[in-house]
Tab-separated table of C-alpha atoms in Angstrom:
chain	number	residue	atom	x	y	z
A	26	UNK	CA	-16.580	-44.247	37.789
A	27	UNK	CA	-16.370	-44.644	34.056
A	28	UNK	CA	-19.643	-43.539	33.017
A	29	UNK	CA	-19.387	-40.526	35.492
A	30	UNK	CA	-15.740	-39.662	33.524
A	31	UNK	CA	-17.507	-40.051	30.026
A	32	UNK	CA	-20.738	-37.839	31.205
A	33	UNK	CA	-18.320	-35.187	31.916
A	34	UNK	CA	-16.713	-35.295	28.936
A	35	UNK	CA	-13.319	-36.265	29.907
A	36	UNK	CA	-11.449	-38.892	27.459
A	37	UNK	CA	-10.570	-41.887	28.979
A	38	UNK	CA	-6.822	-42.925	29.845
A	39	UNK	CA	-6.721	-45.554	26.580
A	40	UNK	CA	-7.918	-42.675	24.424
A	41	UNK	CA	-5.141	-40.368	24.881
A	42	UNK	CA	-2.684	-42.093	22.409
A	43	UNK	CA	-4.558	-41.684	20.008
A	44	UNK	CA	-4.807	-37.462	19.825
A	45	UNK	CA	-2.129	-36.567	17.617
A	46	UNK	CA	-1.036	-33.045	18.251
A	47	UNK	CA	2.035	-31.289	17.927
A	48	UNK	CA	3.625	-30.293	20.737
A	49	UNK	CA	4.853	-26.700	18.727
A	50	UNK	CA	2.812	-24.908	15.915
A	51	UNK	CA	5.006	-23.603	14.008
A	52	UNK	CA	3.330	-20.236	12.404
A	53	UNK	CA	4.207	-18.181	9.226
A	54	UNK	CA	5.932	-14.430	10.980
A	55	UNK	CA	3.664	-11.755	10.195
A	56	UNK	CA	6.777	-9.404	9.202
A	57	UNK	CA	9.930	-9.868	7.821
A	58	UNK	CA	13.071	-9.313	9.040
A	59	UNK	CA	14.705	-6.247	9.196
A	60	UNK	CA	17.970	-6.007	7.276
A	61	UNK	CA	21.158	-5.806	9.021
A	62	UNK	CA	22.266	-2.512	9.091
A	63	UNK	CA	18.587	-1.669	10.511
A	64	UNK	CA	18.790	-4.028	12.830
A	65	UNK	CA	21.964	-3.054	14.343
A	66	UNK	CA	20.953	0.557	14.811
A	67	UNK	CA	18.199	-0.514	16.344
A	68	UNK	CA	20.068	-2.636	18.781
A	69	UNK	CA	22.260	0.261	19.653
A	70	UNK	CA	19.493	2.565	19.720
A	71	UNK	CA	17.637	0.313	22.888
A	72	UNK	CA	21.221	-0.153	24.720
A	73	UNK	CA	21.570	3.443	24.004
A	74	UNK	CA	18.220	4.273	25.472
A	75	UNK	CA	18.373	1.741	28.382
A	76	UNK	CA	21.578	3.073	29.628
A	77	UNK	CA	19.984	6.602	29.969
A	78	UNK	CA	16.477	5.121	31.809
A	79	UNK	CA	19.312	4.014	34.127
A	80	UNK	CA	21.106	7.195	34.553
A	81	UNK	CA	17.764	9.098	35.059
A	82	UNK	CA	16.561	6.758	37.744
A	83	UNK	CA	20.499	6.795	39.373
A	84	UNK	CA	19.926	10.439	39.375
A	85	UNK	CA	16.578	11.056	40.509
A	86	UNK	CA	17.322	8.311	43.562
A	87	UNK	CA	20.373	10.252	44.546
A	88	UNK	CA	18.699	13.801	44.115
A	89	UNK	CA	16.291	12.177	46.750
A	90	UNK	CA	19.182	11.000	49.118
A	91	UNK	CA	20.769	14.255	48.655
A	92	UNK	CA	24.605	12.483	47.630
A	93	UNK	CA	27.279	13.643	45.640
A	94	UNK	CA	26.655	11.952	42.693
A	95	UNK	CA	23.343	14.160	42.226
A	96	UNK	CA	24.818	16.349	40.214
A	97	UNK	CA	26.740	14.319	37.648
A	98	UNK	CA	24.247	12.186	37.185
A	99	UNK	CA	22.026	14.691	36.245
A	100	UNK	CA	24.491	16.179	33.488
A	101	UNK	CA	25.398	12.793	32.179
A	102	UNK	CA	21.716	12.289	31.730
A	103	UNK	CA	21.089	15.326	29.741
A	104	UNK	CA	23.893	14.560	27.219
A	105	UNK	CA	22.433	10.786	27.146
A	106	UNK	CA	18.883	12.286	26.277
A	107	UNK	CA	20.457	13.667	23.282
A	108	UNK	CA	22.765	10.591	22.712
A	109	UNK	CA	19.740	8.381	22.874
A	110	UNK	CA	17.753	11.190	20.371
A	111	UNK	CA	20.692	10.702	17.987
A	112	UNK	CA	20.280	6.546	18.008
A	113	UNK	CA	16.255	6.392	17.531
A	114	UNK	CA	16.915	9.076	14.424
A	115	UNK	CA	19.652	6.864	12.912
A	116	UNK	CA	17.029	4.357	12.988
A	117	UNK	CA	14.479	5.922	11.138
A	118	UNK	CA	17.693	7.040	8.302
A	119	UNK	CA	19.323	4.273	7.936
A	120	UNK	CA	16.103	2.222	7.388
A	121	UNK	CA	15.022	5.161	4.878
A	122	UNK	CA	18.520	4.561	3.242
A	123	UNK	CA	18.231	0.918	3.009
A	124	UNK	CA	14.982	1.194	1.666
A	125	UNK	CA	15.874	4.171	-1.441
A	126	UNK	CA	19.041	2.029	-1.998
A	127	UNK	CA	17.855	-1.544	-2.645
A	128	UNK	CA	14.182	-0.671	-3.921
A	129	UNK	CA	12.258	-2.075	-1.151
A	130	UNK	CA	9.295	-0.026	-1.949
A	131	UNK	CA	5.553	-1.630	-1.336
A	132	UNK	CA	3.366	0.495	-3.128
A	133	UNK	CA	2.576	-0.963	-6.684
A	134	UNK	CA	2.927	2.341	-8.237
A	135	UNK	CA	6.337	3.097	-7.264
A	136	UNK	CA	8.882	4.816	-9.442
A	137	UNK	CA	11.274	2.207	-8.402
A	138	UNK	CA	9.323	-0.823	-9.394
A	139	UNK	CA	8.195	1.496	-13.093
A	140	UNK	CA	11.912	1.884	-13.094
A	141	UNK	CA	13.043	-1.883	-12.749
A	142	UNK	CA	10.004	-2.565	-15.491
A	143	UNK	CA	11.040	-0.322	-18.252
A	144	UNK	CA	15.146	-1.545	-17.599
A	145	UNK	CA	13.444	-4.660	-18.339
A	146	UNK	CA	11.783	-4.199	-21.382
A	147	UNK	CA	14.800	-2.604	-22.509
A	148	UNK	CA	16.631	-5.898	-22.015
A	149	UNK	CA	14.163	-7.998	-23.638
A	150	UNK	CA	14.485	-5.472	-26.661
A	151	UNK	CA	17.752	-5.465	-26.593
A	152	UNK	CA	18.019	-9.727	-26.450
A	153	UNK	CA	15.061	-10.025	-29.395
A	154	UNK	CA	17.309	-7.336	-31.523
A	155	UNK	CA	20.475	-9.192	-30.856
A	156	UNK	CA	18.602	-12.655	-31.838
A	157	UNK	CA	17.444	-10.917	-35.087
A	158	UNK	CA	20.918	-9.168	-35.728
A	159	UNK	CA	19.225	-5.712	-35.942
A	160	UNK	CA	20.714	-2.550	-34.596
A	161	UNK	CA	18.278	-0.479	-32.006
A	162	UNK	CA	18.097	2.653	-32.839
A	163	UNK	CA	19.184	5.336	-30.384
A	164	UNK	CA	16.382	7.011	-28.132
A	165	UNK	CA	14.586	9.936	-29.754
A	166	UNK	CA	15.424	8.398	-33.398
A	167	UNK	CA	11.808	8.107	-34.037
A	168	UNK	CA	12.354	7.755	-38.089
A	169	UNK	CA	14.958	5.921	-39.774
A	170	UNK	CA	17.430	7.584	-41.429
A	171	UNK	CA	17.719	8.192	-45.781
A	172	UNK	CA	20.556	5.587	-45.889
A	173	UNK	CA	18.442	2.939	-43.644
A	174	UNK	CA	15.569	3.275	-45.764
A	175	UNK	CA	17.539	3.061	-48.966
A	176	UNK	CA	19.175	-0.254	-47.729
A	177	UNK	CA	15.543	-1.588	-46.377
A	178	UNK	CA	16.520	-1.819	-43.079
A	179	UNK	CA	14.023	-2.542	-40.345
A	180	UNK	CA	13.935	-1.334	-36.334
A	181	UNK	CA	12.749	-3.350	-33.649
């Protein structure tokens, strides 16, 4: 019986302590997580949309039965359409918001990440000309003035 086990390739009973493997893998997500306000427009956007798949079907069944509640079924559904319309749109804006507002931009040519760079450099500058004790001079001063010359000052 052994030897028939081990021509087949199964592992004997002793040999099963020694397979360590995890019983969960945990994996890296593949996309982050969507930020809050996103997130809860989107959750209102599929109750939103749910609720009208319900009030279509409610409506179609009773068109079929031929009840009552036909008819304001059907108008409830309409308006729900455009309810539901409404919710996938605010969505789409308020993720477009969230994104303009906070930067979130993944294109490495983006005027908001050239933006963040030059505010930046005009820190550093501004840190190395406090260390020296020299003044910056204002943008668009491209020469120094008579008197800074005269005294022998120097810009950063």
């Amino acid at each position: 019986m052994q030897q028939t086990d081990e021509r087949r390739g199964s592992v004997r009973a002793g040999e099963f302590e020694r397979v360590s493997r995890g019983l969960w893998v945990e994996e890296p997500a593949r996309s982050y997580r969507m930020p809050d306000p996103v997130r809860t427009a989107a959750v209102r956007a599929v109750i939103i949309t749910a609720v009208t798949l319900i009030q279509a079907m409610i409506a179609f069944l009773s068109t079929l039965a031929g009840s009552w509640l036909a008819f304001p079924m059907v108008l409830s559904s309409v308006a729900s359409t455009v309810v539901a319309t409404w919710g996938v749109l605010d969505v789409w804006v308020t993720r477009q918001v969230w994104n303009q507002r906070y930067g979130v931009v993944s294109v490495p040519s983006s005027t908001a990440r050239q933006l963040r760079r030059e505010r930046r450099r005009a820190r550093r500058a501004a840190r190395k000309a406090a260390r020296e004790g020299v003044r910056i001079p204002p943008a668009g001063a491209a020469a120094l003035s008579e008197e800074q010359a005269a005294a022998g000052l120097k810009t950063a």
